[in-house]
XYZ file of C-alpha atoms in Angstrom:
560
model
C 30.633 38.531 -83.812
C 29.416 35.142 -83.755
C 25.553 34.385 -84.129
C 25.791 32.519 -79.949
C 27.854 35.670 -78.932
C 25.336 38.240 -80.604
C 22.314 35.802 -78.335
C 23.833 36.240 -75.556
C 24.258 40.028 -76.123
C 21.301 40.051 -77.072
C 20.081 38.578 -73.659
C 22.429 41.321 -71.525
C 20.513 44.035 -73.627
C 17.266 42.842 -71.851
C 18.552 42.807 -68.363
C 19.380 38.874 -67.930
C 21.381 37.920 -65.049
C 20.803 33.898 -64.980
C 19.897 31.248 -67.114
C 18.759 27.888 -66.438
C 19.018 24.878 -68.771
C 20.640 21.848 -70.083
C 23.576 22.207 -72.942
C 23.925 19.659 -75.819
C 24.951 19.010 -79.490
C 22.533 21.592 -81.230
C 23.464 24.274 -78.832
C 26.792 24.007 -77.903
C 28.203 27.343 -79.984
C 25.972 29.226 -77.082
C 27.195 27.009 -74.498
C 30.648 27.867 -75.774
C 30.367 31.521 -76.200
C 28.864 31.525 -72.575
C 32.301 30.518 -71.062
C 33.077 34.040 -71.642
C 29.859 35.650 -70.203
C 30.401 33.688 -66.503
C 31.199 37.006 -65.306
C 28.199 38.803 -66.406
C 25.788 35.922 -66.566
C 24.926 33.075 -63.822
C 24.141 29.785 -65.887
C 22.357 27.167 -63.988
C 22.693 23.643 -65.080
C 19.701 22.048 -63.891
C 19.620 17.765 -64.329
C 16.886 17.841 -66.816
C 14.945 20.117 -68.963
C 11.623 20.489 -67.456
C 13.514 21.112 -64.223
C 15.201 24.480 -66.084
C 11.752 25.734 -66.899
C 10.331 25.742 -63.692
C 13.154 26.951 -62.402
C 12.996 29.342 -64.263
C 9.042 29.855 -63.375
C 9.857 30.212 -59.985
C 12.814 32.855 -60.219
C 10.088 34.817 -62.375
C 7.270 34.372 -59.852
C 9.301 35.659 -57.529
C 11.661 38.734 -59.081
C 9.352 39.991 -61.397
C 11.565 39.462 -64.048
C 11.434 37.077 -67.130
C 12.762 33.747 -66.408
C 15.013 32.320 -69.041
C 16.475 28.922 -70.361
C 18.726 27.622 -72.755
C 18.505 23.779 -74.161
C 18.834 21.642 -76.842
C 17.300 20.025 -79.948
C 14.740 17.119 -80.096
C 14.195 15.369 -76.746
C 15.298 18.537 -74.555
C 13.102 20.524 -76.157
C 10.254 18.175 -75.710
C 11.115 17.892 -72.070
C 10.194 21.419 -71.775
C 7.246 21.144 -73.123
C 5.629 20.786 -69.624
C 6.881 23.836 -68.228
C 6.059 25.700 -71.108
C 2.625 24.601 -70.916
C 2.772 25.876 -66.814
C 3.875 29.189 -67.643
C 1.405 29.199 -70.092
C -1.797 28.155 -68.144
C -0.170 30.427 -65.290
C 0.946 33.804 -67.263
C 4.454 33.334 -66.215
C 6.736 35.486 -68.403
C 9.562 33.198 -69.919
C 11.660 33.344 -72.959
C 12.638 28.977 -73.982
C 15.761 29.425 -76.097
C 15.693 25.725 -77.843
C 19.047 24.637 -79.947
C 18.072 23.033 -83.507
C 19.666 21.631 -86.967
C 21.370 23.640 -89.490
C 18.963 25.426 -91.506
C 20.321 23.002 -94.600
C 19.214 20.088 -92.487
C 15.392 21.003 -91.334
C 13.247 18.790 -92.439
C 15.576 15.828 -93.265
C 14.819 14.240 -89.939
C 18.071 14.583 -89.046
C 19.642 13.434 -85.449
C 17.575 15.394 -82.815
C 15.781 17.168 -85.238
C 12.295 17.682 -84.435
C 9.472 20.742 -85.208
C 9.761 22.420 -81.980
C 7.679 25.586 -83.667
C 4.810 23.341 -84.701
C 4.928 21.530 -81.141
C 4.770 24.982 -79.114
C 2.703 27.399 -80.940
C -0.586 26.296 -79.110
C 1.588 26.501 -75.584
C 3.145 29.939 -76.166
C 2.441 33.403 -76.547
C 5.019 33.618 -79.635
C 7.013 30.633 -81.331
C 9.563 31.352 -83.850
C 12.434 29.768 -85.949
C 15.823 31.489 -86.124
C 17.509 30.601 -89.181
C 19.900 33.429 -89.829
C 21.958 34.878 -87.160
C 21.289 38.480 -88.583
C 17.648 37.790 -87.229
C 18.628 37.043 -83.716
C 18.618 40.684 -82.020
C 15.343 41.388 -83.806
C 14.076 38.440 -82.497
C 15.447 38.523 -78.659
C 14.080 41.617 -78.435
C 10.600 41.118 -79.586
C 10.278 37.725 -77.305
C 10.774 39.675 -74.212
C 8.664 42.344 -75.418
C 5.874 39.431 -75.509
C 6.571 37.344 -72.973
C 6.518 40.363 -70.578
C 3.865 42.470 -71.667
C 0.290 42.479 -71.367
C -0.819 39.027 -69.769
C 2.712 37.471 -69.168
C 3.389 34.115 -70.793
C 6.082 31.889 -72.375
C 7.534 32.809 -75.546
C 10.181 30.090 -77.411
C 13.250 30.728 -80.222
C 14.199 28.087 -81.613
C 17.379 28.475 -82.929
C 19.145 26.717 -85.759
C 23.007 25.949 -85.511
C 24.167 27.956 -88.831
C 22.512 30.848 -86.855
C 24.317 30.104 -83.832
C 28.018 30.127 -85.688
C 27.481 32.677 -88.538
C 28.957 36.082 -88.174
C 26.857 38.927 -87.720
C 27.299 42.813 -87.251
C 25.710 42.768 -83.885
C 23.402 45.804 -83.426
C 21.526 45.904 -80.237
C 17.703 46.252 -80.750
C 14.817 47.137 -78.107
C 10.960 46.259 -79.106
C 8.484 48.299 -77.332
C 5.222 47.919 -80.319
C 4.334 45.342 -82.188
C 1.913 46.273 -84.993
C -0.491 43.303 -84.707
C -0.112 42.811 -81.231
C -1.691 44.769 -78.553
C -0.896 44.033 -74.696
C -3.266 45.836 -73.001
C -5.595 48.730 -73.560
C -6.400 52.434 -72.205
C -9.633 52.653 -70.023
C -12.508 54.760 -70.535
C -13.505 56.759 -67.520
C -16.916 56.242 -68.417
C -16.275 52.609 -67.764
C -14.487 53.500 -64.643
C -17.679 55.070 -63.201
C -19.847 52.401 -63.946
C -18.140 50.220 -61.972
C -18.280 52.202 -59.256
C -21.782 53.147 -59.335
C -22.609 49.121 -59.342
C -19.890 48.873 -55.978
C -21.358 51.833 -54.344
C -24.981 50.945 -55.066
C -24.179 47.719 -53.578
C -25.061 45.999 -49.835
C -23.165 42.813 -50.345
C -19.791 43.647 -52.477
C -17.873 40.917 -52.823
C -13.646 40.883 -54.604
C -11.536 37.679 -55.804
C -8.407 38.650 -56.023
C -6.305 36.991 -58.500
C -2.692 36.703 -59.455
C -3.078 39.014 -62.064
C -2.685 41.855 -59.206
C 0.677 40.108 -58.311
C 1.653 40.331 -62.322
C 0.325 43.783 -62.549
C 2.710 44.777 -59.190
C -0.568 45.998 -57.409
C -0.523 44.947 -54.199
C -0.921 48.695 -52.870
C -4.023 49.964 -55.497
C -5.523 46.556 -54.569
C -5.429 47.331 -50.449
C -6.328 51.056 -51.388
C -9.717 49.990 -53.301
C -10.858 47.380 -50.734
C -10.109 49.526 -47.484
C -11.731 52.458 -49.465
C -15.320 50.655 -50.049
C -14.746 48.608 -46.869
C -15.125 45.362 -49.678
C -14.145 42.118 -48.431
C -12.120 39.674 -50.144
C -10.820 36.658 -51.158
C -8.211 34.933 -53.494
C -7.841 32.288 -56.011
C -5.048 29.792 -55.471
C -2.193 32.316 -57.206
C -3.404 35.263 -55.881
C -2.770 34.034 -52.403
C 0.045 36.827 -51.067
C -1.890 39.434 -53.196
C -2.598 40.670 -49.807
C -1.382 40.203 -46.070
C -3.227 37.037 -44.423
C -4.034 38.857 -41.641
C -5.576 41.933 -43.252
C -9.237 41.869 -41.847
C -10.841 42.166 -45.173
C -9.037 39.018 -45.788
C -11.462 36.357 -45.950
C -9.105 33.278 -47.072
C -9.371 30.910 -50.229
C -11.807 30.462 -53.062
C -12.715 26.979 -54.870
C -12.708 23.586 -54.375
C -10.333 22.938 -51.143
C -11.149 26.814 -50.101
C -12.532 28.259 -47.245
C -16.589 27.931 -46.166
C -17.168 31.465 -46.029
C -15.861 32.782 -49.353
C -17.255 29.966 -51.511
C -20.617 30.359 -49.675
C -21.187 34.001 -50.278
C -20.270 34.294 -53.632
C -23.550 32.815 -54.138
C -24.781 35.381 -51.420
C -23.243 38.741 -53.080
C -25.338 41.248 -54.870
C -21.875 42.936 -56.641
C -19.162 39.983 -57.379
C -15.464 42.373 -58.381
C -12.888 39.595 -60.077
C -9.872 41.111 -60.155
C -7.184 39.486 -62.342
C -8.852 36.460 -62.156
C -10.157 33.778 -64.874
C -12.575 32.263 -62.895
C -11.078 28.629 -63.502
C -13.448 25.529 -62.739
C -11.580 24.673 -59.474
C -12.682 27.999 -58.360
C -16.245 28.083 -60.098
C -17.485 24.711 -59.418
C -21.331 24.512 -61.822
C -20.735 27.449 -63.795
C -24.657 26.987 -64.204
C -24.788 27.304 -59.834
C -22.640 29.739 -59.620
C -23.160 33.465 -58.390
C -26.521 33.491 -60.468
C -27.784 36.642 -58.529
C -24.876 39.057 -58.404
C -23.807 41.876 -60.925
C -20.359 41.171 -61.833
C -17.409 43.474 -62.489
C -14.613 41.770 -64.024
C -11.037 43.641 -64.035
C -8.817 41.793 -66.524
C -5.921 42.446 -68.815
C -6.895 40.105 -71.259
C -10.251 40.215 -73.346
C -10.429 36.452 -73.895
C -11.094 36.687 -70.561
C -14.528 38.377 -70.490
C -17.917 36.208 -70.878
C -15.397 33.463 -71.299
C -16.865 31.462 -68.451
C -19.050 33.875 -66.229
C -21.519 36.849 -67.801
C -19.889 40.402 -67.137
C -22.238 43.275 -65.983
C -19.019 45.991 -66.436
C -15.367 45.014 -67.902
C -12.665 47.060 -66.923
C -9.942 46.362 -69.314
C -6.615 47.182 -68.678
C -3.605 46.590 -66.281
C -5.051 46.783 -62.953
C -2.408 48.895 -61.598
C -3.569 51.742 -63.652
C -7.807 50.558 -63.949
C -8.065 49.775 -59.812
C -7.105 53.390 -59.192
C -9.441 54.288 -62.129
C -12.298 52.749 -60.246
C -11.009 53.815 -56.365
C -11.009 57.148 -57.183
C -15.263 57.624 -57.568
C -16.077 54.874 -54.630
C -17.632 56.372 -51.791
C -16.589 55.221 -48.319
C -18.789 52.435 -46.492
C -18.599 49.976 -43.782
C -20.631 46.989 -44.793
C -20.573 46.219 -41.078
C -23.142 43.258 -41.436
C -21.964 41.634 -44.309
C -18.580 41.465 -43.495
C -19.693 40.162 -39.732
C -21.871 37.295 -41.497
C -18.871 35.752 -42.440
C -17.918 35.033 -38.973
C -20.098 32.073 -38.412
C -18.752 30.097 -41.363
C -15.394 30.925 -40.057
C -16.195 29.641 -36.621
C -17.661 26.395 -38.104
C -14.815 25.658 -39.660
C -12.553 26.476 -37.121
C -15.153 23.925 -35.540
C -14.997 20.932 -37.968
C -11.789 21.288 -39.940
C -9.417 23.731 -38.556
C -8.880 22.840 -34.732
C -8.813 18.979 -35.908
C -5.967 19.748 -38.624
C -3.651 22.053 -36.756
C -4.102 21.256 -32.845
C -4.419 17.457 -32.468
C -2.674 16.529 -29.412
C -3.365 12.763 -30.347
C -2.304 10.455 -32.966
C -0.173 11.059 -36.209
C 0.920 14.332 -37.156
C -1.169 16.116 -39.378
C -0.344 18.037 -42.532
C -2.249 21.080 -41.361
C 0.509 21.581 -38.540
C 3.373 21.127 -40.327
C 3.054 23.991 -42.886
C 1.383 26.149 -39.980
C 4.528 25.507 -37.660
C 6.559 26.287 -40.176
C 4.758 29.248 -41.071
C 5.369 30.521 -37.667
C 8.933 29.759 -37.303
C 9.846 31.884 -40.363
C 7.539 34.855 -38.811
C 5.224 34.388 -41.400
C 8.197 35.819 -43.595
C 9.114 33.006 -46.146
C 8.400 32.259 -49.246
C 5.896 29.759 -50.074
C 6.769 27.268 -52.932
C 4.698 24.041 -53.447
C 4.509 20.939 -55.583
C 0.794 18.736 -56.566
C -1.461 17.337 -54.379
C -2.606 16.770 -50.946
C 0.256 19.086 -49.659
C -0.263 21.690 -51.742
C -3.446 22.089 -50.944
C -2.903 21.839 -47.091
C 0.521 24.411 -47.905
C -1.777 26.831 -48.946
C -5.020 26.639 -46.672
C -2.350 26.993 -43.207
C 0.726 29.005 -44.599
C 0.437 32.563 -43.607
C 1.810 36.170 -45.899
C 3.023 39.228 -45.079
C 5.101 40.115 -48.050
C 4.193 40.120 -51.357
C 5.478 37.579 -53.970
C 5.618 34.912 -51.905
C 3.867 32.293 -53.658
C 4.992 29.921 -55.931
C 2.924 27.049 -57.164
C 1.646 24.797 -60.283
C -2.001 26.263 -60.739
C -3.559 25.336 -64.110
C -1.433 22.677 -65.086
C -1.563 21.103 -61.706
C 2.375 19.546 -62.253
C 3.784 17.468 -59.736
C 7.179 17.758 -60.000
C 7.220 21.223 -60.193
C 8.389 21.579 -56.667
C 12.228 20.982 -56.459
C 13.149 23.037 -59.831
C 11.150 25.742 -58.658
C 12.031 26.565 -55.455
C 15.566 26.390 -56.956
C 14.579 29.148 -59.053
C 12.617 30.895 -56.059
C 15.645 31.075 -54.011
C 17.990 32.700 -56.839
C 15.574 35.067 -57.953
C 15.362 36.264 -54.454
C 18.546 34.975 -52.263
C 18.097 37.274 -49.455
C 14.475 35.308 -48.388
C 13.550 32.089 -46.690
C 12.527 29.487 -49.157
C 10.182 26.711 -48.008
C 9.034 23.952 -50.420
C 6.146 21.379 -49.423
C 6.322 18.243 -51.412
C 4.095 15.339 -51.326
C 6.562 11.966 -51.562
C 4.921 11.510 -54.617
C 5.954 14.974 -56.335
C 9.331 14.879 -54.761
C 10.273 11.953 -56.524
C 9.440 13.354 -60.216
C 12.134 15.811 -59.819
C 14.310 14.244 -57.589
C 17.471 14.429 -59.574
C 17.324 18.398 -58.985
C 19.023 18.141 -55.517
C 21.962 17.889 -58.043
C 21.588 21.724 -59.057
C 20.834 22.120 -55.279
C 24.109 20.239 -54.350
C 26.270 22.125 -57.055
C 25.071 25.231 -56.936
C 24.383 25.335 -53.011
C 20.831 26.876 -53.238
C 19.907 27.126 -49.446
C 16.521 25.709 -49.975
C 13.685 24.410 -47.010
C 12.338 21.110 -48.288
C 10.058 19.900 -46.236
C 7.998 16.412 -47.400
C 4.777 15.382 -46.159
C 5.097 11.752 -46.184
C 1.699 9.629 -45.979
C 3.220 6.568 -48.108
C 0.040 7.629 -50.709
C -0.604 9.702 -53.863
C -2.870 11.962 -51.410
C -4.478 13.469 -53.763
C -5.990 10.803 -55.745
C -6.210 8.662 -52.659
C -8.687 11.151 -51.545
C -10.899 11.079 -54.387
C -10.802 6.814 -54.560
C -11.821 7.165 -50.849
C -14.812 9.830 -51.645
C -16.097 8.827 -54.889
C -14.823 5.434 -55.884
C -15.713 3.014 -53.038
C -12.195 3.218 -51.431
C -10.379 1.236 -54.360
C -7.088 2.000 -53.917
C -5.995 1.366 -57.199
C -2.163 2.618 -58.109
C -1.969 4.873 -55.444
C 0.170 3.183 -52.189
C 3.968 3.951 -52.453
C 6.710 2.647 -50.430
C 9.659 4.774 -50.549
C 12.968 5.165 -50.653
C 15.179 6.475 -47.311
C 14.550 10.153 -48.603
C 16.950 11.641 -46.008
C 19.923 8.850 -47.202
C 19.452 9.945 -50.932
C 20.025 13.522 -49.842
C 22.960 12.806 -47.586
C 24.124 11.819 -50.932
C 23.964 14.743 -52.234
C 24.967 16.417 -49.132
C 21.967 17.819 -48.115
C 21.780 17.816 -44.394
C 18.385 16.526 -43.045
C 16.237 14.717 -40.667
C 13.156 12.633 -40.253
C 10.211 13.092 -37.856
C 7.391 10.467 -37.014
C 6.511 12.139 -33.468
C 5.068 15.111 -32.543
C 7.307 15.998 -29.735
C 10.120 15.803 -32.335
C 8.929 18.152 -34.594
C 9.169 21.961 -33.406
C 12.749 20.889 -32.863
C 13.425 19.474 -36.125
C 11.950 22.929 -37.784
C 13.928 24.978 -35.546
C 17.025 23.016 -37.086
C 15.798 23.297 -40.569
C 16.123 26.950 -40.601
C 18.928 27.869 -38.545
C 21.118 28.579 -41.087
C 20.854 28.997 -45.530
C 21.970 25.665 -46.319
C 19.927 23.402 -47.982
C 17.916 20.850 -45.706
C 15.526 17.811 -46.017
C 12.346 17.382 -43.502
C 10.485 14.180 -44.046
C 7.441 14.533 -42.063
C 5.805 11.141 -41.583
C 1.879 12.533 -41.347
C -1.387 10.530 -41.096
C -2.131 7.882 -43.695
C -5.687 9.061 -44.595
C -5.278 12.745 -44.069
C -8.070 14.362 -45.649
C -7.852 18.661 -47.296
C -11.320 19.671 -46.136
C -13.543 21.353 -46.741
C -13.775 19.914 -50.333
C -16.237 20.800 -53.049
C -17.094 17.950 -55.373
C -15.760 18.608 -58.952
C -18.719 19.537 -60.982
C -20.759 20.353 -57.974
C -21.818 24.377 -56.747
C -19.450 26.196 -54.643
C -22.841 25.745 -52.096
C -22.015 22.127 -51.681
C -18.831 21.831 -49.392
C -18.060 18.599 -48.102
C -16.384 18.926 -44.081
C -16.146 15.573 -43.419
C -16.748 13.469 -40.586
């Protein structure tokens, strides 16, 4: 068969079901041979390339599976550049298929050519050049093996033309070891016990819960070693629906927008337990402030991980759904009674200052806060949770509320606005049978706007609701704090959001009043089409609390 029928063989062999991306001149054989795959494979065509990668983010995020896209040569493969670098930063398994010149034609700068290799090797976990089309299987096979195993990330082929139309006795292959490469490693008990003797030795244990439980499907082992040890916990921004909201050793979000309580006693803890977490700067704050006088037990998959920011007493190495059940197995039961209690007061105080202000105001504009919390509560706490950059992600995560797992879908490291749109398209697909809301800033909205197209044409029944303050929120915020209120580049006047998608017949509606608004929601998820809330919310909304970047996690601004 041909080198584009043997890919997309090649693809079937791994278990794909849909495809995102953009075709065009370099890739076309593919795009041809796919006309007669549209019964085994769902191609989305997405209106631009960095929308197919985080599409493609989000239907990973949220099946488990590896997301996948198919583009170009030259430009499209520099548009996905930025999702690359998200899945990256964010360990989300994807395999980039990029079209390219004829072997006989790299480096001739021919039209579209460009060094796609050279551009994504830093961004990737693997980057390779197809040349031949009797390389392809080998090389399909080993991508998902990387891009899948160990700590997840993005893998690209880039895949010359010649390769694409060449004949090829197609054999299909299956990589399970890599020689040089090894994803994760076996535990030693003896490790196992010393990170229990620390936890059980301990009168202020203290977890973070990261996404890498989410990645490592251990949502149970995690529940099962904090309810053992009676240990209570928090999560980093991706590690959010790691565990039910309301689970009472659920003590809400770490870092700079989190909540008082868990930022403040991670400088309280005697034992801190960071479990598939990197401990990123947003959640650190002064590395040289920060939890200076506990022991700390780091569960991670990836060594590069370890010392890398914060000093490890005891690493546990390893997937954590095989190394939490390692270490559960020799805690003793305990009740920490007065340590968990202690964080009641924080949680009262800002209940107090923040929380009662952002979600119950009777008066005045709507807030942000009670948007995302009334939606919450319309979908039963039930939906999934996609967000773009900013202000409203921020506020989407601090008032939306879990009870299943995989429910969270946002840009962590990379921080991309845009990522919004694209990727609760890919949210939706990779799990149809669930309510999908996206919060957008109008900022964010507008980067990826064009993607109500693959909404429109593919009918993706998608929640968009945007929080509307006329600002870049975000950076509003900080001019406000830290730069004497100098509003430089940030105002926007916008377009009539809810004509453009009646354009692209998208029902919607627009709410300024708060009387209008449990209404509007109710009509926003009545049925699985795709619909447009523009929220019109306060101005000069603030996300508090807020730690100052640089600053200790002990140094939480609440505002007025």
């Amino acid at each position: 068969m041909q080198g584009s029928y043997a890919l997309l063989e090649s693809l079937l062999n791994e278990g794909v079901d849909t495809i995102f991306g953009y075709p065009g001149g370099a890739i076309i054989p593919v795009f041809d041979a796919m006309y007669d795959y549209y019964d085994k494979l769902r191609y989305i065509l997405t209106r631009h390339e960095q929308g197919a990668t985080h599409a493609a983010q989000g239907y990973a995020r949220v099946s488990g599976k590896v997301g996948v896209c198919i583009v170009t040569s030259g430009p499209a493969a520099t548009n996905a550049v930025t999702g690359i670098s998200d899945a990256m930063l964010d360990s989300t398994p994807l395999v980039v298929i990029t079209g390219q010149v004829s072997a006989a034609l790299l480096g001739t700068d021919a039209f579209q050519e460009i060094d796609v290799v050279s551009i994504t090797q830093p961004i990737t976990k693997w980057s390779y050049q197809i040349r031949k089309a009797d390389e392809i299987a080998w090389a399909v096979a080993r991508a998902f093996y990387i891009a899948q195993s160990g700590r997840p990330g993005p893998v690209v082929l880039d895949i010359a033309k010649n390769a694409q139309l060449e004949n090829v006795d197609f054999i299909p292959q299956k990589c399970t070891f890599i020689r040089s490469y090894i994803p994760t490693c076996k535990l030693d008990d003896t490790v196992a016990k010393q990170a229990a003797k620390l936890i059980n030795e301990a009168k202020k244990p203290f977890a973070l819960v990261g996404q890498g439980v989410t990645l490592g499907n251990a949502e149970d082992e995690l529940l099962a070693f904090i309810e053992k040890a009676n240990i209570p916990a928090a999560w980093t921004l991706l590690g959010e629906s790691a565990m039910p909201t309301d689970h009472p050793l659920n003590k809400g979000m770490l870092g700079m927008h989190g909540n008082i309580g868990p930022n403040l006693k991670t400088n309280e803890c005697d034992v801190l337990i960071a479990i598939g977490m990197r401990f990123d700067d947003r959640v650190t704050g002064n590395l040289n402030e920060y939890a200076k006088q506990a022991k700390v037990i780091h569960f991670d998959i990836d060594p590069a991980e370890i010392n890398k920011n914060v000093q490890t007493e005891v690493a546990v190495l390893g997937d954590v759904k095989t190394t939490l059940p390692a270490v559960t197995q020799y805690l003793e039961k305990n009740s920490h009674t007065e340590w968990i209690a202690s964080f009641k007061e924080h949680e009262q105080k800002e209940y107090d200052f923040v929380i009662q202000k952002e979600t119950e105001s009777t008066e005045g504009a709507i807030k942000m806060g009670e948007v995302v919390l009334k939606v919450s509560k319309a979908t039963n706490h039930s939906a999934i949770l996609v967000s773009d950059v900013g202000q409203n992600q921020m506020m989407a995560h601090r008032y939306f509320r879990f009870t299943q797992k995989r429910s969270n879908v946002t840009s962590g490291g990379l921080g991309t606005m845009g990522f919004g749109i694209p990727a609760a398209i890919g949210a939706k697909i990779g799990a149809p049978n669930r309510t999908v809301c996206l919060f957008c800033g109008d900022g964010g909205f507008q980067m990826t706007i064009q993607e109500l197209g693959t909404i429109m044409q593919e009918k993706i029944g998608v929640k968009m609701i945007i929080l509307n303050n006329h600002f870049l929120g975000m950076v509003r915020q900080w001019q406000e704090l830290f730069h004497q209120e100098r509003y430089s580049s940030t105002p926007m006047e916008n377009p009539d959001f809810i004509t453009i998608a009646k354009a692209y017949n998208i029902n919607g509606k627009e709410v300024s009043e708060r009387h209008e608004l449990d209404m509007a929601i109710k009509e926003m998820l009545a049925d699985d089409k795709p619909y447009l809330l523009v929220v019109n919310v306060e101005k000069n909304n603030m996300v508090y609390p807020m730690i100052p970047a640089g600053a200790a996690v002990t140094n939480i601004l609440l505002g007025e």
